[in-house]
PDB file of C-alpha atoms in Angstrom:
ATOM      1  CA  UNK A 915    -118.949 -12.855 -57.811  1.00 44.00           C
ATOM      2  CA  UNK A 916    -115.221 -13.662 -57.830  1.00 46.00           C
ATOM      3  CA  UNK A 917    -114.054 -17.170 -58.467  1.00 47.00           C
ATOM      4  CA  UNK A 918    -112.309 -18.268 -55.274  1.00 49.00           C
ATOM      5  CA  UNK A 919    -110.526 -21.049 -57.140  1.00 49.00           C
ATOM      6  CA  UNK A 920    -108.536 -18.533 -59.233  1.00 52.00           C
ATOM      7  CA  UNK A 921    -107.022 -16.761 -56.269  1.00 54.00           C
ATOM      8  CA  UNK A 922    -103.306 -17.363 -55.722  1.00 53.00           C
ATOM      9  CA  UNK A 923    -102.559 -19.497 -52.679  1.00 57.00           C
ATOM     10  CA  UNK A 924    -101.603 -17.630 -49.506  1.00 62.00           C
ATOM     11  CA  UNK A 925     -99.319 -20.456 -48.370  1.00 63.00           C
ATOM     12  CA  UNK A 926     -96.821 -22.147 -50.681  1.00 56.00           C
ATOM     13  CA  UNK A 927     -94.923 -25.143 -49.337  1.00 57.00           C
ATOM     14  CA  UNK A 928     -95.547 -23.878 -45.824  1.00 65.00           C
ATOM     15  CA  UNK A 929     -94.135 -20.420 -46.569  1.00 62.00           C
ATOM     16  CA  UNK A 930     -96.412 -17.341 -46.746  1.00 69.00           C
ATOM     17  CA  UNK A 931     -96.810 -16.198 -50.347  1.00 62.00           C
ATOM     18  CA  UNK A 932     -96.184 -12.596 -49.309  1.00 64.00           C
ATOM     19  CA  UNK A 933     -92.732 -13.536 -48.027  1.00 66.00           C
ATOM     20  CA  UNK A 934     -91.909 -15.338 -51.257  1.00 59.00           C
ATOM     21  CA  UNK A 935     -93.061 -12.328 -53.296  1.00 61.00           C
ATOM     22  CA  UNK A 936     -90.852 -10.075 -51.199  1.00 62.00           C
ATOM     23  CA  UNK A 937     -87.797 -12.245 -51.889  1.00 59.00           C
ATOM     24  CA  UNK A 938     -88.534 -12.603 -55.606  1.00 57.00           C
ATOM     25  CA  UNK A 939     -89.729  -9.096 -56.341  1.00 56.00           C
ATOM     26  CA  UNK A 940     -88.115  -7.024 -53.604  1.00 61.00           C
ATOM     27  CA  UNK A 941     -85.645  -4.249 -54.379  1.00 59.00           C
ATOM     28  CA  UNK A 942     -83.015  -6.553 -55.882  1.00 60.00           C
ATOM     29  CA  UNK A 943     -85.648  -8.740 -57.480  1.00 63.00           C
ATOM     30  CA  UNK A 944     -87.178  -5.723 -59.205  1.00 68.00           C
ATOM     31  CA  UNK A 945     -83.764  -4.636 -60.454  1.00 68.00           C
ATOM     32  CA  UNK A 946     -83.106  -8.084 -61.906  1.00 72.00           C
ATOM     33  CA  UNK A 947     -86.527  -8.121 -63.563  1.00 73.00           C
ATOM     34  CA  UNK A 948     -85.953  -4.662 -65.068  1.00 75.00           C
ATOM     35  CA  UNK A 949     -82.547  -5.638 -66.356  1.00 75.00           C
ATOM     36  CA  UNK A 950     -84.031  -8.731 -67.995  1.00 76.00           C
ATOM     37  CA  UNK A 951     -86.752  -6.648 -69.652  1.00 77.00           C
ATOM     38  CA  UNK A 952     -84.210  -4.081 -70.856  1.00 78.00           C
ATOM     39  CA  UNK A 953     -82.025  -6.864 -72.247  1.00 77.00           C
ATOM     40  CA  UNK A 954     -84.949  -8.324 -74.216  1.00 79.00           C
ATOM     41  CA  UNK A 955     -85.826  -4.866 -75.580  1.00 81.00           C
ATOM     42  CA  UNK A 956     -82.229  -4.253 -76.668  1.00 78.00           C
ATOM     43  CA  UNK A 957     -82.049  -7.607 -78.438  1.00 78.00           C
ATOM     44  CA  UNK A 958     -85.423  -7.028 -80.096  1.00 81.00           C
ATOM     45  CA  UNK A 959     -84.454  -3.571 -81.379  1.00 80.00           C
ATOM     46  CA  UNK A 960     -81.187  -4.958 -82.723  1.00 76.00           C
ATOM     47  CA  UNK A 961     -83.047  -7.717 -84.560  1.00 77.00           C
ATOM     48  CA  UNK A 962     -81.166 -10.390 -82.646  1.00 74.00           C
ATOM     49  CA  UNK A 963     -82.859 -13.492 -81.315  1.00 71.00           C
ATOM     50  CA  UNK A 964     -80.811 -15.369 -78.691  1.00 66.00           C
ATOM     51  CA  UNK A 965     -80.443 -19.029 -79.543  1.00 65.00           C
ATOM     52  CA  UNK A 966     -81.590 -21.056 -76.540  1.00 66.00           C
ATOM     53  CA  UNK A 967     -81.855 -24.357 -78.386  1.00 68.00           C
ATOM     54  CA  UNK A 968     -80.115 -27.348 -76.873  1.00 70.00           C
ATOM     55  CA  UNK A 969     -77.770 -28.877 -79.480  1.00 67.00           C
ATOM     56  CA  UNK A 970     -78.326 -32.462 -80.454  1.00 74.00           C
ATOM     57  CA  UNK A 971     -74.709 -33.408 -79.786  1.00 74.00           C
ATOM     58  CA  UNK A 972     -72.297 -32.172 -77.141  1.00 72.00           C
ATOM     59  CA  UNK A 973     -69.069 -30.638 -78.422  1.00 67.00           C
ATOM     60  CA  UNK A 974     -66.279 -30.443 -75.872  1.00 67.00           C
ATOM     61  CA  UNK A 975     -63.585 -27.813 -76.214  1.00 62.00           C
ATOM     62  CA  UNK A 976     -60.041 -29.051 -75.810  1.00 63.00           C
ATOM     63  CA  UNK A 977     -58.047 -26.914 -73.349  1.00 58.00           C
ATOM     64  CA  UNK A 978     -54.657 -25.736 -74.512  1.00 56.00           C
ATOM     65  CA  UNK A 979     -52.097 -27.286 -72.169  1.00 53.00           C
ATOM     66  CA  UNK A 980     -49.893 -24.193 -72.441  1.00 52.00           C
ATOM     67  CA  UNK A 981     -52.566 -22.050 -70.764  1.00 47.00           C
ATOM     68  CA  UNK A 982     -54.131 -24.468 -68.280  1.00 45.00           C
ATOM     69  CA  UNK A 983     -51.189 -24.468 -65.911  1.00 48.00           C
ATOM     70  CA  UNK A 984     -47.635 -25.580 -65.497  1.00 48.00           C
ATOM     71  CA  UNK A 985     -46.884 -29.242 -66.008  1.00 50.00           C
ATOM     72  CA  UNK A 986     -43.644 -31.144 -65.789  1.00 52.00           C
ATOM     73  CA  UNK A 987     -42.229 -34.597 -66.316  1.00 50.00           C
ATOM     74  CA  UNK A 988     -42.504 -36.912 -63.351  1.00 47.00           C
ATOM     75  CA  UNK A 989     -39.297 -38.353 -61.917  1.00 48.00           C
ATOM     76  CA  UNK A 990     -40.516 -41.840 -62.822  1.00 48.00           C
ATOM     77  CA  UNK A 991     -41.320 -40.622 -66.342  1.00 50.00           C
ATOM     78  CA  UNK A 992     -44.985 -41.571 -66.095  1.00 46.00           C
ATOM     79  CA  UNK A 993     -46.113 -38.515 -68.010  1.00 49.00           C
ATOM     80  CA  UNK A 994     -47.093 -34.943 -67.333  1.00 53.00           C
ATOM     81  CA  UNK A 995     -48.062 -34.109 -63.768  1.00 54.00           C
ATOM     82  CA  UNK A 996     -49.757 -31.061 -62.310  1.00 55.00           C
ATOM     83  CA  UNK A 997     -47.525 -28.559 -60.535  1.00 61.00           C
ATOM     84  CA  UNK A 998     -49.412 -26.648 -57.865  1.00 61.00           C
ATOM     85  CA  UNK A 999     -49.238 -22.876 -58.058  1.00 63.00           C
ATOM     86  CA  UNK A1000     -46.719 -21.322 -55.694  1.00 63.00           C
ATOM     87  CA  UNK A1001     -48.148 -19.128 -52.906  1.00 61.00           C
ATOM     88  CA  UNK A1002     -47.996 -15.367 -53.026  1.00 61.00           C
ATOM     89  CA  UNK A1003     -44.574 -13.932 -52.215  1.00 61.00           C
ATOM     90  CA  UNK A1004     -46.023 -10.643 -50.963  1.00 59.00           C
ATOM     91  CA  UNK A1005     -44.127  -8.717 -48.301  1.00 53.00           C
ATOM     92  CA  UNK A1006     -47.198  -7.524 -46.406  1.00 58.00           C
ATOM     93  CA  UNK A1007     -48.642  -9.810 -43.751  1.00 58.00           C
ATOM     94  CA  UNK A1008     -52.150 -10.684 -44.952  1.00 59.00           C
ATOM     95  CA  UNK A1009     -54.717 -12.039 -42.513  1.00 56.00           C
ATOM     96  CA  UNK A1010     -56.229 -14.932 -44.477  1.00 53.00           C
ATOM     97  CA  UNK A1011     -59.235 -15.237 -42.168  1.00 51.00           C
ATOM     98  CA  UNK A1012     -60.117 -11.558 -42.067  1.00 52.00           C
ATOM     99  CA  UNK A1013     -63.493 -10.561 -43.506  1.00 53.00           C
ATOM    100  CA  UNK A1014     -62.410  -6.988 -44.134  1.00 51.00           C
ATOM    101  CA  UNK A1015     -58.820  -7.167 -45.416  1.00 53.00           C
ATOM    102  CA  UNK A1016     -58.608 -10.361 -47.457  1.00 55.00           C
ATOM    103  CA  UNK A1017     -60.414 -11.152 -50.689  1.00 57.00           C
ATOM    104  CA  UNK A1018     -58.672 -14.360 -51.668  1.00 69.00           C
ATOM    105  CA  UNK A1019     -56.002 -15.235 -54.191  1.00 76.00           C
ATOM    106  CA  UNK A1020     -56.154 -14.727 -57.945  1.00 84.00           C
ATOM    107  CA  UNK A1021     -54.329 -17.361 -60.057  1.00 82.00           C
ATOM    108  CA  UNK A1022     -51.486 -15.902 -62.098  1.00 85.00           C
ATOM    109  CA  UNK A1023     -50.873 -18.448 -64.824  1.00 78.00           C
ATOM    110  CA  UNK A1024     -48.026 -16.490 -66.392  1.00 75.00           C
ATOM    111  CA  UNK A1025     -45.780 -17.400 -63.448  1.00 75.00           C
ATOM    112  CA  UNK A1026     -47.875 -20.268 -62.034  1.00 77.00           C
ATOM    113  CA  UNK A1027     -48.264 -18.273 -58.843  1.00 81.00           C
ATOM    114  CA  UNK A1028     -50.978 -16.660 -56.711  1.00 83.00           C
ATOM    115  CA  UNK A1029     -51.662 -12.944 -56.370  1.00 87.00           C
ATOM    116  CA  UNK A1030     -53.148 -12.038 -52.990  1.00 82.00           C
ATOM    117  CA  UNK A1031     -55.855  -9.382 -52.815  1.00 83.00           C
ATOM    118  CA  UNK A1032     -56.850  -7.342 -49.772  1.00 83.00           C
ATOM    119  CA  UNK A1033     -59.804  -5.688 -51.513  1.00 84.00           C
ATOM    120  CA  UNK A1034     -62.175  -6.427 -54.368  1.00 87.00           C
ATOM    121  CA  UNK A1035     -60.517  -3.701 -56.429  1.00 90.00           C
ATOM    122  CA  UNK A1036     -57.170  -5.489 -56.050  1.00 90.00           C
ATOM    123  CA  UNK A1037     -58.798  -8.780 -57.068  1.00 90.00           C
ATOM    124  CA  UNK A1038     -60.226  -7.122 -60.192  1.00 91.00           C
ATOM    125  CA  UNK A1039     -56.946  -5.449 -61.042  1.00 93.00           C
ATOM    126  CA  UNK A1040     -55.081  -8.757 -60.698  1.00 92.00           C
ATOM    127  CA  UNK A1041     -57.184 -10.091 -63.589  1.00 93.00           C
ATOM    128  CA  UNK A1042     -57.040  -6.902 -65.654  1.00 94.00           C
ATOM    129  CA  UNK A1043     -53.235  -6.692 -65.444  1.00 95.00           C
ATOM    130  CA  UNK A1044     -52.904 -10.271 -66.671  1.00 93.00           C
ATOM    131  CA  UNK A1045     -54.681  -9.489 -69.960  1.00 93.00           C
ATOM    132  CA  UNK A1046     -52.897  -6.194 -70.594  1.00 92.00           C
ATOM    133  CA  UNK A1047     -50.602  -6.842 -73.543  1.00 88.00           C
ATOM    134  CA  UNK A1048     -47.805  -4.574 -72.273  1.00 92.00           C
ATOM    135  CA  UNK A1049     -47.520  -6.323 -68.866  1.00 94.00           C
ATOM    136  CA  UNK A1050     -45.060  -9.221 -68.815  1.00 92.00           C
ATOM    137  CA  UNK A1051     -44.646  -9.818 -65.058  1.00 92.00           C
ATOM    138  CA  UNK A1052     -46.766  -9.146 -61.953  1.00 93.00           C
ATOM    139  CA  UNK A1053     -46.061  -9.365 -58.217  1.00 91.00           C
ATOM    140  CA  UNK A1054     -48.488  -8.643 -55.405  1.00 90.00           C
ATOM    141  CA  UNK A1055     -47.781  -6.864 -52.089  1.00 88.00           C
ATOM    142  CA  UNK A1056     -44.393  -5.646 -53.343  1.00 90.00           C
ATOM    143  CA  UNK A1057     -42.136  -3.691 -52.925  1.00 90.00           C
ATOM    144  CA  UNK A1058     -41.656  -2.379 -49.377  1.00 90.00           C
ATOM    145  CA  UNK A1059     -40.353   1.189 -49.596  1.00 91.00           C
ATOM    146  CA  UNK A1060     -39.055   3.580 -46.951  1.00 90.00           C
ATOM    147  CA  UNK A1061     -39.437   7.339 -47.307  1.00 92.00           C
ATOM    148  CA  UNK A1062     -39.131  10.482 -45.187  1.00 92.00           C
ATOM    149  CA  UNK A1063     -42.230  12.511 -44.347  1.00 90.00           C
ATOM    150  CA  UNK A1064     -41.743  15.646 -42.217  1.00 89.00           C
ATOM    151  CA  UNK A1065     -38.418  14.355 -40.868  1.00 88.00           C
ATOM    152  CA  UNK A1066     -40.057  11.032 -39.943  1.00 91.00           C
ATOM    153  CA  UNK A1067     -38.984   7.763 -41.533  1.00 93.00           C
ATOM    154  CA  UNK A1068     -42.046   5.905 -42.789  1.00 91.00           C
ATOM    155  CA  UNK A1069     -42.670   2.678 -44.666  1.00 90.00           C
ATOM    156  CA  UNK A1070     -45.249   1.542 -47.205  1.00 91.00           C
ATOM    157  CA  UNK A1071     -45.877  -1.646 -49.150  1.00 90.00           C
ATOM    158  CA  UNK A1072     -47.289  -1.294 -52.657  1.00 94.00           C
ATOM    159  CA  UNK A1073     -50.173  -3.503 -53.737  1.00 92.00           C
ATOM    160  CA  UNK A1074     -48.659  -4.580 -57.074  1.00 93.00           C
ATOM    161  CA  UNK A1075     -45.425  -4.400 -58.988  1.00 94.00           C
ATOM    162  CA  UNK A1076     -45.444  -4.858 -62.763  1.00 95.00           C
ATOM    163  CA  UNK A1077     -42.808  -5.178 -65.451  1.00 95.00           C
ATOM    164  CA  UNK A1078     -43.790  -3.725 -68.825  1.00 95.00           C
ATOM    165  CA  UNK A1079     -42.669  -4.928 -72.235  1.00 93.00           C
ATOM    166  CA  UNK A1080     -40.324  -1.920 -72.497  1.00 94.00           C
ATOM    167  CA  UNK A1081     -38.625  -3.137 -69.285  1.00 93.00           C
ATOM    168  CA  UNK A1082     -40.075  -0.306 -67.221  1.00 94.00           C
ATOM    169  CA  UNK A1083     -40.940  -1.299 -63.644  1.00 95.00           C
ATOM    170  CA  UNK A1084     -43.998   0.271 -62.018  1.00 95.00           C
ATOM    171  CA  UNK A1085     -45.045   0.115 -58.350  1.00 94.00           C
ATOM    172  CA  UNK A1086     -48.842   0.224 -58.182  1.00 95.00           C
ATOM    173  CA  UNK A1087     -51.009   1.407 -55.303  1.00 94.00           C
ATOM    174  CA  UNK A1088     -54.745   0.579 -55.224  1.00 93.00           C
ATOM    175  CA  UNK A1089     -57.399   2.658 -53.463  1.00 92.00           C
ATOM    176  CA  UNK A1090     -61.152   3.185 -53.802  1.00 90.00           C
ATOM    177  CA  UNK A1091     -61.804   6.508 -55.511  1.00 90.00           C
ATOM    178  CA  UNK A1092     -63.795   7.767 -52.515  1.00 89.00           C
ATOM    179  CA  UNK A1093     -60.784   7.258 -50.214  1.00 90.00           C
ATOM    180  CA  UNK A1094     -58.052   8.776 -52.342  1.00 91.00           C
ATOM    181  CA  UNK A1095     -58.195  12.179 -50.638  1.00 90.00           C
ATOM    182  CA  UNK A1096     -58.781  11.011 -47.072  1.00 90.00           C
ATOM    183  CA  UNK A1097     -56.104   8.306 -47.186  1.00 90.00           C
ATOM    184  CA  UNK A1098     -53.331  10.698 -48.184  1.00 91.00           C
ATOM    185  CA  UNK A1099     -52.103   8.215 -50.801  1.00 93.00           C
ATOM    186  CA  UNK A1100     -51.304  10.967 -53.321  1.00 94.00           C
ATOM    187  CA  UNK A1101     -48.908  12.620 -50.875  1.00 94.00           C
ATOM    188  CA  UNK A1102     -47.278   9.267 -50.128  1.00 93.00           C
ATOM    189  CA  UNK A1103     -46.793   8.502 -53.821  1.00 94.00           C
ATOM    190  CA  UNK A1104     -45.364  11.954 -54.473  1.00 94.00           C
ATOM    191  CA  UNK A1105     -42.842  11.607 -51.629  1.00 94.00           C
ATOM    192  CA  UNK A1106     -41.841   8.099 -52.698  1.00 93.00           C
ATOM    193  CA  UNK A1107     -41.449   9.194 -56.312  1.00 91.00           C
ATOM    194  CA  UNK A1108     -39.403  12.275 -55.412  1.00 91.00           C
ATOM    195  CA  UNK A1109     -37.108  10.392 -53.016  1.00 90.00           C
ATOM    196  CA  UNK A1110     -36.650   7.375 -55.276  1.00 86.00           C
ATOM    197  CA  UNK A1111     -38.008   3.878 -54.848  1.00 87.00           C
ATOM    198  CA  UNK A1112     -34.822   2.244 -53.692  1.00 75.00           C
ATOM    199  CA  UNK A1113     -34.083   0.666 -57.046  1.00 85.00           C
ATOM    200  CA  UNK A1114     -37.267  -1.408 -56.916  1.00 90.00           C
ATOM    201  CA  UNK A1115     -39.187   0.479 -59.618  1.00 92.00           C
ATOM    202  CA  UNK A1116     -38.888   3.259 -62.156  1.00 93.00           C
ATOM    203  CA  UNK A1117     -42.286   4.842 -61.557  1.00 93.00           C
ATOM    204  CA  UNK A1118     -45.347   4.748 -59.325  1.00 94.00           C
ATOM    205  CA  UNK A1119     -49.020   4.553 -60.309  1.00 94.00           C
ATOM    206  CA  UNK A1120     -52.406   4.695 -58.615  1.00 94.00           C
ATOM    207  CA  UNK A1121     -55.400   2.587 -59.639  1.00 92.00           C
ATOM    208  CA  UNK A1122     -58.941   3.127 -58.387  1.00 91.00           C
ATOM    209  CA  UNK A1123     -62.271   1.477 -59.128  1.00 87.00           C
ATOM    210  CA  UNK A1124     -62.623   3.959 -61.998  1.00 85.00           C
ATOM    211  CA  UNK A1125     -59.881   2.060 -63.852  1.00 81.00           C
ATOM    212  CA  UNK A1126     -60.590  -1.371 -62.371  1.00 84.00           C
ATOM    213  CA  UNK A1127     -64.374  -1.603 -62.529  1.00 85.00           C
ATOM    214  CA  UNK A1128     -66.781  -4.508 -62.843  1.00 88.00           C
ATOM    215  CA  UNK A1129     -67.009  -4.162 -66.636  1.00 91.00           C
ATOM    216  CA  UNK A1130     -63.221  -4.320 -67.010  1.00 92.00           C
ATOM    217  CA  UNK A1131     -63.115  -7.384 -64.745  1.00 93.00           C
ATOM    218  CA  UNK A1132     -65.890  -9.044 -66.794  1.00 94.00           C
ATOM    219  CA  UNK A1133     -63.923  -8.631 -70.024  1.00 96.00           C
ATOM    220  CA  UNK A1134     -60.661  -9.740 -68.400  1.00 95.00           C
ATOM    221  CA  UNK A1135     -62.290 -12.877 -66.980  1.00 94.00           C
ATOM    222  CA  UNK A1136     -63.593 -13.838 -70.433  1.00 95.00           C
ATOM    223  CA  UNK A1137     -60.154 -13.354 -71.967  1.00 95.00           C
ATOM    224  CA  UNK A1138     -58.440 -15.440 -69.276  1.00 92.00           C
ATOM    225  CA  UNK A1139     -60.997 -18.212 -69.754  1.00 91.00           C
ATOM    226  CA  UNK A1140     -60.623 -18.090 -73.532  1.00 92.00           C
ATOM    227  CA  UNK A1141     -56.858 -18.361 -73.266  1.00 89.00           C
ATOM    228  CA  UNK A1142     -57.278 -21.630 -71.379  1.00 85.00           C
ATOM    229  CA  UNK A1143     -59.703 -22.944 -74.016  1.00 87.00           C
ATOM    230  CA  UNK A1144     -57.704 -21.768 -77.038  1.00 89.00           C
ATOM    231  CA  UNK A1145     -58.109 -23.824 -80.207  1.00 89.00           C
ATOM    232  CA  UNK A1146     -55.921 -23.004 -83.222  1.00 91.00           C
ATOM    233  CA  UNK A1147     -58.459 -24.482 -85.640  1.00 91.00           C
ATOM    234  CA  UNK A1148     -61.333 -22.389 -84.274  1.00 92.00           C
ATOM    235  CA  UNK A1149     -59.094 -19.327 -84.120  1.00 94.00           C
ATOM    236  CA  UNK A1150     -58.167 -19.678 -87.793  1.00 94.00           C
ATOM    237  CA  UNK A1151     -61.822 -20.070 -88.774  1.00 94.00           C
ATOM    238  CA  UNK A1152     -62.827 -16.970 -86.807  1.00 94.00           C
ATOM    239  CA  UNK A1153     -59.910 -15.028 -88.289  1.00 94.00           C
ATOM    240  CA  UNK A1154     -61.058 -16.016 -91.768  1.00 93.00           C
ATOM    241  CA  UNK A1155     -64.598 -14.942 -90.865  1.00 92.00           C
ATOM    242  CA  UNK A1156     -63.555 -11.417 -89.877  1.00 92.00           C
ATOM    243  CA  UNK A1157     -61.267 -11.036 -92.921  1.00 90.00           C
ATOM    244  CA  UNK A1158     -64.341 -10.288 -95.060  1.00 86.00           C
ATOM    245  CA  UNK A1159     -65.814  -7.814 -92.558  1.00 84.00           C
ATOM    246  CA  UNK A1160     -65.540  -4.163 -93.535  1.00 84.00           C
ATOM    247  CA  UNK A1161     -66.369  -1.556 -90.939  1.00 85.00           C
ATOM    248  CA  UNK A1162     -68.039  -2.708 -87.741  1.00 90.00           C
ATOM    249  CA  UNK A1163     -70.118  -5.728 -86.854  1.00 92.00           C
ATOM    250  CA  UNK A1164     -71.893  -7.013 -83.782  1.00 92.00           C
ATOM    251  CA  UNK A1165     -70.343  -9.743 -81.684  1.00 94.00           C
ATOM    252  CA  UNK A1166     -73.484 -11.816 -82.242  1.00 91.00           C
ATOM    253  CA  UNK A1167     -73.167 -11.619 -86.048  1.00 91.00           C
ATOM    254  CA  UNK A1168     -69.748 -13.301 -85.885  1.00 94.00           C
ATOM    255  CA  UNK A1169     -71.401 -16.347 -84.301  1.00 91.00           C
ATOM    256  CA  UNK A1170     -73.616 -16.925 -87.346  1.00 87.00           C
ATOM    257  CA  UNK A1171     -72.799 -20.079 -89.279  1.00 85.00           C
ATOM    258  CA  UNK A1172     -70.497 -21.494 -86.605  1.00 87.00           C
ATOM    259  CA  UNK A1173     -70.579 -25.247 -86.167  1.00 84.00           C
ATOM    260  CA  UNK A1174     -70.208 -24.749 -82.406  1.00 85.00           C
ATOM    261  CA  UNK A1175     -71.159 -21.343 -81.052  1.00 86.00           C
ATOM    262  CA  UNK A1176     -69.282 -21.928 -77.796  1.00 87.00           C
ATOM    263  CA  UNK A1177     -66.041 -22.594 -79.675  1.00 90.00           C
ATOM    264  CA  UNK A1178     -66.604 -19.604 -81.983  1.00 93.00           C
ATOM    265  CA  UNK A1179     -67.309 -17.353 -78.974  1.00 94.00           C
ATOM    266  CA  UNK A1180     -64.026 -18.448 -77.402  1.00 94.00           C
ATOM    267  CA  UNK A1181     -62.201 -17.756 -80.669  1.00 95.00           C
ATOM    268  CA  UNK A1182     -63.702 -14.257 -80.917  1.00 96.00           C
ATOM    269  CA  UNK A1183     -62.436 -13.487 -77.429  1.00 97.00           C
ATOM    270  CA  UNK A1184     -59.031 -14.824 -78.516  1.00 96.00           C
ATOM    271  CA  UNK A1185     -59.126 -12.366 -81.437  1.00 96.00           C
ATOM    272  CA  UNK A1186     -59.939  -9.532 -79.023  1.00 96.00           C
ATOM    273  CA  UNK A1187     -57.098 -10.687 -76.773  1.00 95.00           C
ATOM    274  CA  UNK A1188     -54.647 -10.687 -79.697  1.00 93.00           C
ATOM    275  CA  UNK A1189     -55.778  -7.238 -80.844  1.00 92.00           C
ATOM    276  CA  UNK A1190     -57.310  -8.456 -84.111  1.00 94.00           C
ATOM    277  CA  UNK A1191     -60.710  -7.152 -82.946  1.00 95.00           C
ATOM    278  CA  UNK A1192     -61.451  -4.187 -80.716  1.00 93.00           C
ATOM    279  CA  UNK A1193     -64.709  -2.797 -79.291  1.00 94.00           C
ATOM    280  CA  UNK A1194     -65.943   0.536 -80.542  1.00 92.00           C
ATOM    281  CA  UNK A1195     -66.945   1.657 -77.053  1.00 90.00           C
ATOM    282  CA  UNK A1196     -65.491   1.142 -73.606  1.00 89.00           C
ATOM    283  CA  UNK A1197     -67.450  -1.131 -71.303  1.00 89.00           C
ATOM    284  CA  UNK A1198     -68.676  -4.685 -71.052  1.00 91.00           C
ATOM    285  CA  UNK A1199     -68.281  -6.658 -74.270  1.00 95.00           C
ATOM    286  CA  UNK A1200     -71.431  -8.677 -74.922  1.00 92.00           C
ATOM    287  CA  UNK A1201     -73.396 -10.069 -77.855  1.00 91.00           C
ATOM    288  CA  UNK A1202     -74.732  -6.656 -78.893  1.00 90.00           C
ATOM    289  CA  UNK A1203     -71.347  -4.902 -78.719  1.00 92.00           C
ATOM    290  CA  UNK A1204     -69.954  -3.413 -81.915  1.00 94.00           C
ATOM    291  CA  UNK A1205     -66.501  -4.720 -82.885  1.00 95.00           C
ATOM    292  CA  UNK A1206     -64.181  -3.558 -85.628  1.00 93.00           C
ATOM    293  CA  UNK A1207     -61.152  -5.103 -87.274  1.00 91.00           C
ATOM    294  CA  UNK A1208     -57.917  -3.632 -85.988  1.00 84.00           C
ATOM    295  CA  UNK A1209     -55.580  -3.346 -88.976  1.00 76.00           C
ATOM    296  CA  UNK A1210     -52.916  -1.247 -87.214  1.00 69.00           C
ATOM    297  CA  UNK A1211     -51.974  -3.468 -84.248  1.00 60.00           C
TER     298      UNK A1211
END
């Protein structure tokens, strides 16, 4: 005879248990559970045990004022004051309340400005371009270019404009990979390139979600955060730590022996940003990723 007292309750806090199970272990819930299991297996096979211990003392990182944002002296000389980022200077009219053609603004700390994004791919690319070492200036929704297509004068506005360290200017169009053929963007770029870009740029480029994916955005977001939290002392310690590394090592191994793992993690990302470390494989950089010392940068 079954023990009725061991049966799970059918009602939990007034909500049917079946409904709760569906929310927790539905399609997305099952995917999350499988990912968690896979993550534990990967860590176990690598011989890595995540440290979930709460430290006895709280260590606060000190943000680097040069990367937090622009500050200036107040007219009354009362000290540094925050200067709000300037709005996007894009030439295309963006509907800020649209649910289909506006995905917010991405802060561009290099110019203390905002980069507007009309799609999630543009929002990702706005972060990725900021961490690319050859990009020194970015504009969104620029330039506006006129071109002739079958004896008809047409106009297009590029999604981004970038200046590279070699002073080359590139007008960038962004499209989902599945819409490249149907949108006719390749024909437009070819016509614009052949007819000249009106002195606005030296070349054109096309980015899709294949080059601006979630993994690239994840890495770019970590680099941007680590720039804001840069600490020269922690950076020097991490640089000294990797100076004795020969070959490749896991990201997690570089955290060993750190007085503050959060500060060391930030410093490792700073080393990746500066090109001192580079991943062996393309994709998301996480604790199990293999990194190697870059001696040729």
